[in-house]
Every structure is written in C-alpha cells, then in structure tokens.
Amino acid sequence: MSRIFPILLIILPIISFFVSPEDMGKVPENGRGQLIYTLLSLPWYYKAISILIGVLWLGASKKD
C-alpha cells in the first residue's frame, strides 16, 4: 500500500503529457479520483516536481 502513492506520483504526470484531463469528463467525487484528476491537470513544472517527489520517496523507502 505504501508504494502505490509514489508510483502514482511518477506515472500519472507522465501519462498526462499524452491525455488531457478534459477527456476524462467531470471531476470525480472520491478522494482517489480527485488525486488522479489533480495530477493530470498540473502544469509541466509541477508534474516534474511530482515525478521527483515520487522517485525520492521510492528511493528512501528502499533503504529500509
């Protein structure tokens, strides 16, 4: 469970370069759907920060 969020922080911004959030329809009401929609609608520099945070999170968790 703890590895899902950093992987989402890496994968979703990469996917969002190819899929626009408008193609997904309206914003979902559940928390997971809102997280996905938010990561898809971020500007490119925030997407880069999200990817960096995900990579650092995974790197820090592998040391344990």
mmCIF file of N, CA and C in Angstrom:
data_model
loop_
_atom_site.group_PDB
_atom_site.id
_atom_site.type_symbol
_atom_site.label_atom_id
_atom_site.label_comp_id
_atom_site.label_asym_id
_atom_site.label_seq_id
_atom_site.Cartn_x
_atom_site.Cartn_y
_atom_site.Cartn_z
ATOM 1 N N MET A 1 0.820 -1.198 0.000
ATOM 2 C CA MET A 1 0.000 0.000 0.000
ATOM 3 C C MET A 1 0.860 1.256 0.000
ATOM 4 N N SER A 2 1.975 1.226 0.711
ATOM 5 C CA SER A 2 2.787 2.435 0.820
ATOM 6 C C SER A 2 3.533 2.755 -0.472
ATOM 7 N N ARG A 3 3.644 1.794 -1.380
ATOM 8 C CA ARG A 3 4.342 2.053 -2.643
ATOM 9 C C ARG A 3 3.407 2.554 -3.728
ATOM 10 N N ILE A 4 2.106 2.532 -3.496
ATOM 11 C CA ILE A 4 1.153 2.945 -4.526
ATOM 12 C C ILE A 4 1.237 4.440 -4.780
ATOM 13 N N PHE A 5 1.263 5.242 -3.732
ATOM 14 C CA PHE A 5 1.239 6.690 -3.911
ATOM 15 C C PHE A 5 2.476 7.240 -4.621
ATOM 16 N N PRO A 6 3.692 6.811 -4.263
ATOM 17 C CA PRO A 6 4.830 7.335 -5.022
ATOM 18 C C PRO A 6 4.828 6.883 -6.482
ATOM 19 N N ILE A 7 4.320 5.686 -6.735
ATOM 20 C CA ILE A 7 4.231 5.234 -8.126
ATOM 21 C C ILE A 7 3.217 6.068 -8.885
ATOM 22 N N LEU A 8 2.098 6.411 -8.244
ATOM 23 C CA LEU A 8 1.118 7.301 -8.880
ATOM 24 C C LEU A 8 1.714 8.678 -9.142
ATOM 25 N N LEU A 9 2.543 9.165 -8.212
ATOM 26 C CA LEU A 9 3.176 10.468 -8.398
ATOM 27 C C LEU A 9 4.127 10.466 -9.593
ATOM 28 N N ILE A 10 4.609 9.310 -9.978
ATOM 29 C CA ILE A 10 5.511 9.205 -11.122
ATOM 30 C C ILE A 10 4.739 8.938 -12.411
ATOM 31 N N ILE A 11 3.856 7.973 -12.391
ATOM 32 C CA ILE A 11 3.192 7.501 -13.605
ATOM 33 C C ILE A 11 2.146 8.494 -14.139
ATOM 34 N N LEU A 12 1.308 9.031 -13.269
ATOM 35 C CA LEU A 12 0.213 9.890 -13.737
ATOM 36 C C LEU A 12 0.689 11.165 -14.432
ATOM 37 N N PRO A 13 1.700 11.867 -13.916
ATOM 38 C CA PRO A 13 2.163 13.031 -14.670
ATOM 39 C C PRO A 13 2.739 12.671 -16.040
ATOM 40 N N ILE A 14 3.364 11.507 -16.146
ATOM 41 C CA ILE A 14 3.885 11.080 -17.454
ATOM 42 C C ILE A 14 2.735 10.808 -18.413
ATOM 43 N N ILE A 15 1.694 10.134 -17.926
ATOM 44 C CA ILE A 15 0.528 9.859 -18.763
ATOM 45 C C ILE A 15 -0.160 11.145 -19.178
ATOM 46 N N SER A 16 -0.160 12.136 -18.286
ATOM 47 C CA SER A 16 -0.892 13.374 -18.566
ATOM 48 C C SER A 16 -0.274 14.184 -19.700
ATOM 49 N N PHE A 17 0.962 13.881 -20.082
ATOM 50 C CA PHE A 17 1.522 14.555 -21.250
ATOM 51 C C PHE A 17 0.830 14.097 -22.528
ATOM 52 N N PHE A 18 0.180 12.935 -22.482
ATOM 53 C CA PHE A 18 -0.477 12.369 -23.659
ATOM 54 C C PHE A 18 -1.997 12.413 -23.587
ATOM 55 N N VAL A 19 -2.569 12.524 -22.380
ATOM 56 C CA VAL A 19 -4.024 12.548 -22.196
ATOM 57 C C VAL A 19 -4.395 13.833 -21.473
ATOM 58 N N SER A 20 -5.343 14.581 -22.018
ATOM 59 C CA SER A 20 -5.767 15.806 -21.345
ATOM 60 C C SER A 20 -6.846 15.485 -20.314
ATOM 61 N N PRO A 21 -6.910 16.260 -19.226
ATOM 62 C CA PRO A 21 -7.923 15.996 -18.197
ATOM 63 C C PRO A 21 -9.344 16.227 -18.714
ATOM 64 N N GLU A 22 -9.508 17.049 -19.734
ATOM 65 C CA GLU A 22 -10.832 17.293 -20.287
ATOM 66 C C GLU A 22 -11.412 16.037 -20.923
ATOM 67 N N ASP A 23 -10.552 15.140 -21.397
ATOM 68 C CA ASP A 23 -11.019 13.888 -21.994
ATOM 69 C C ASP A 23 -11.602 12.942 -20.950
ATOM 70 N N MET A 24 -11.274 13.153 -19.676
ATOM 71 C CA MET A 24 -11.760 12.279 -18.618
ATOM 72 C C MET A 24 -13.186 12.606 -18.190
ATOM 73 N N GLY A 25 -13.688 13.779 -18.529
ATOM 74 C CA GLY A 25 -15.025 14.167 -18.105
ATOM 75 C C GLY A 25 -14.978 15.023 -16.861
ATOM 76 N N LYS A 26 -16.041 14.946 -16.037
ATOM 77 C CA LYS A 26 -16.101 15.790 -14.841
ATOM 78 C C LYS A 26 -15.192 15.248 -13.742
ATOM 79 N N VAL A 27 -14.920 16.107 -12.756
ATOM 80 C CA VAL A 27 -14.035 15.740 -11.648
ATOM 81 C C VAL A 27 -14.725 14.691 -10.777
ATOM 82 N N PRO A 28 -14.069 13.579 -10.494
ATOM 83 C CA PRO A 28 -14.672 12.552 -9.622
ATOM 84 C C PRO A 28 -14.885 13.080 -8.207
ATOM 85 N N GLU A 29 -15.812 12.479 -7.495
ATOM 86 C CA GLU A 29 -16.130 12.945 -6.146
ATOM 87 C C GLU A 29 -15.315 12.252 -5.064
ATOM 88 N N ASN A 30 -14.747 11.090 -5.350
ATOM 89 C CA ASN A 30 -13.969 10.408 -4.317
ATOM 90 C C ASN A 30 -12.542 10.951 -4.278
ATOM 91 N N GLY A 31 -11.855 10.715 -3.175
ATOM 92 C CA GLY A 31 -10.518 11.268 -2.975
ATOM 93 C C GLY A 31 -9.490 10.757 -3.955
ATOM 94 N N ARG A 32 -9.548 9.472 -4.276
ATOM 95 C CA ARG A 32 -8.591 8.885 -5.211
ATOM 96 C C ARG A 32 -8.775 9.479 -6.606
ATOM 97 N N GLY A 33 -10.019 9.657 -7.017
ATOM 98 C CA GLY A 33 -10.307 10.244 -8.323
ATOM 99 C C GLY A 33 -9.872 11.695 -8.408
ATOM 100 N N GLN A 34 -10.033 12.418 -7.313
ATOM 101 C CA GLN A 34 -9.589 13.812 -7.289
ATOM 102 C C GLN A 34 -8.076 13.915 -7.353
ATOM 103 N N LEU A 35 -7.371 12.990 -6.696
ATOM 104 C CA LEU A 35 -5.912 12.968 -6.771
ATOM 105 C C LEU A 35 -5.453 12.716 -8.197
ATOM 106 N N ILE A 36 -6.066 11.761 -8.853
ATOM 107 C CA ILE A 36 -5.705 11.453 -10.237
ATOM 108 C C ILE A 36 -5.992 12.637 -11.138
ATOM 109 N N TYR A 37 -7.155 13.253 -10.988
ATOM 110 C CA TYR A 37 -7.511 14.413 -11.814
ATOM 111 C C TYR A 37 -6.553 15.577 -11.568
ATOM 112 N N THR A 38 -6.183 15.788 -10.299
ATOM 113 C CA THR A 38 -5.255 16.876 -9.975
ATOM 114 C C THR A 38 -3.892 16.638 -10.600
ATOM 115 N N LEU A 39 -3.389 15.422 -10.511
ATOM 116 C CA LEU A 39 -2.081 15.126 -11.103
ATOM 117 C C LEU A 39 -2.109 15.240 -12.627
ATOM 118 N N LEU A 40 -3.249 14.963 -13.228
ATOM 119 C CA LEU A 40 -3.355 15.080 -14.682
ATOM 120 C C LEU A 40 -3.464 16.530 -15.138
ATOM 121 N N SER A 41 -3.977 17.403 -14.281
ATOM 122 C CA SER A 41 -4.205 18.780 -14.701
ATOM 123 C C SER A 41 -3.112 19.753 -14.249
ATOM 124 N N LEU A 42 -2.040 19.270 -13.669
ATOM 125 C CA LEU A 42 -0.943 20.138 -13.222
ATOM 126 C C LEU A 42 -0.162 20.699 -14.409
ATOM 127 N N PRO A 43 0.401 21.913 -14.265
ATOM 128 C CA PRO A 43 1.327 22.408 -15.288
ATOM 129 C C PRO A 43 2.592 21.546 -15.321
ATOM 130 N N TRP A 44 3.364 21.653 -16.398
ATOM 131 C CA TRP A 44 4.506 20.756 -16.608
ATOM 132 C C TRP A 44 5.547 20.852 -15.496
ATOM 133 N N TYR A 45 5.773 22.031 -14.931
ATOM 134 C CA TYR A 45 6.818 22.158 -13.904
ATOM 135 C C TYR A 45 6.370 21.508 -12.598
ATOM 136 N N TYR A 46 5.078 21.507 -12.288
ATOM 137 C CA TYR A 46 4.590 20.790 -11.115
ATOM 138 C C TYR A 46 4.594 19.281 -11.357
ATOM 139 N N LYS A 47 4.394 18.892 -12.609
ATOM 140 C CA LYS A 47 4.487 17.471 -12.945
ATOM 141 C C LYS A 47 5.911 16.978 -12.722
ATOM 142 N N ALA A 48 6.892 17.800 -13.069
ATOM 143 C CA ALA A 48 8.292 17.437 -12.852
ATOM 144 C C ALA A 48 8.590 17.310 -11.362
ATOM 145 N N ILE A 49 8.041 18.204 -10.560
ATOM 146 C CA ILE A 49 8.224 18.134 -9.104
ATOM 147 C C ILE A 49 7.553 16.878 -8.550
ATOM 148 N N SER A 50 6.364 16.555 -9.061
ATOM 149 C CA SER A 50 5.658 15.349 -8.620
ATOM 150 C C SER A 50 6.465 14.095 -8.935
ATOM 151 N N ILE A 51 7.030 14.033 -10.122
ATOM 152 C CA ILE A 51 7.861 12.889 -10.504
ATOM 153 C C ILE A 51 9.088 12.798 -9.600
ATOM 154 N N LEU A 52 9.716 13.923 -9.320
ATOM 155 C CA LEU A 52 10.893 13.944 -8.448
ATOM 156 C C LEU A 52 10.542 13.476 -7.038
ATOM 157 N N ILE A 53 9.420 13.938 -6.509
ATOM 158 C CA ILE A 53 8.995 13.509 -5.169
ATOM 159 C C ILE A 53 8.740 12.011 -5.149
ATOM 160 N N GLY A 54 8.091 11.486 -6.182
ATOM 161 C CA GLY A 54 7.832 10.047 -6.249
ATOM 162 C C GLY A 54 9.102 9.236 -6.301
ATOM 163 N N VAL A 55 10.071 9.690 -7.091
ATOM 164 C CA VAL A 55 11.343 8.968 -7.198
ATOM 165 C C VAL A 55 12.096 9.016 -5.871
ATOM 166 N N LEU A 56 12.134 10.184 -5.242
ATOM 167 C CA LEU A 56 12.816 10.291 -3.948
ATOM 168 C C LEU A 56 12.124 9.450 -2.884
ATOM 169 N N TRP A 57 10.796 9.418 -2.901
ATOM 170 C CA TRP A 57 10.038 8.626 -1.945
ATOM 171 C C TRP A 57 10.349 7.145 -2.103
ATOM 172 N N LEU A 58 10.348 6.668 -3.347
ATOM 173 C CA LEU A 58 10.673 5.262 -3.589
ATOM 174 C C LEU A 58 12.118 4.955 -3.198
ATOM 175 N N GLY A 59 13.019 5.878 -3.511
ATOM 176 C CA GLY A 59 14.420 5.677 -3.161
ATOM 177 C C GLY A 59 14.637 5.621 -1.658
ATOM 178 N N ALA A 60 13.929 6.462 -0.920
ATOM 179 C CA ALA A 60 14.076 6.479 0.531
ATOM 180 C C ALA A 60 13.444 5.248 1.168
ATOM 181 N N SER A 61 12.378 4.737 0.561
ATOM 182 C CA SER A 61 11.711 3.578 1.156
ATOM 183 C C SER A 61 12.462 2.282 0.893
ATOM 184 N N LYS A 62 13.300 2.226 -0.127
ATOM 185 C CA LYS A 62 14.062 1.010 -0.423
ATOM 186 C C LYS A 62 15.222 0.825 0.547
ATOM 187 N N LYS A 63 15.663 1.879 1.199
ATOM 188 C CA LYS A 63 16.774 1.773 2.140
ATOM 189 C C LYS A 63 16.385 1.077 3.431
ATOM 190 N N ASP A 64 15.104 1.041 3.736
ATOM 191 C CA ASP A 64 14.634 0.428 4.998
ATOM 192 C C ASP A 64 14.756 -1.064 4.999
#
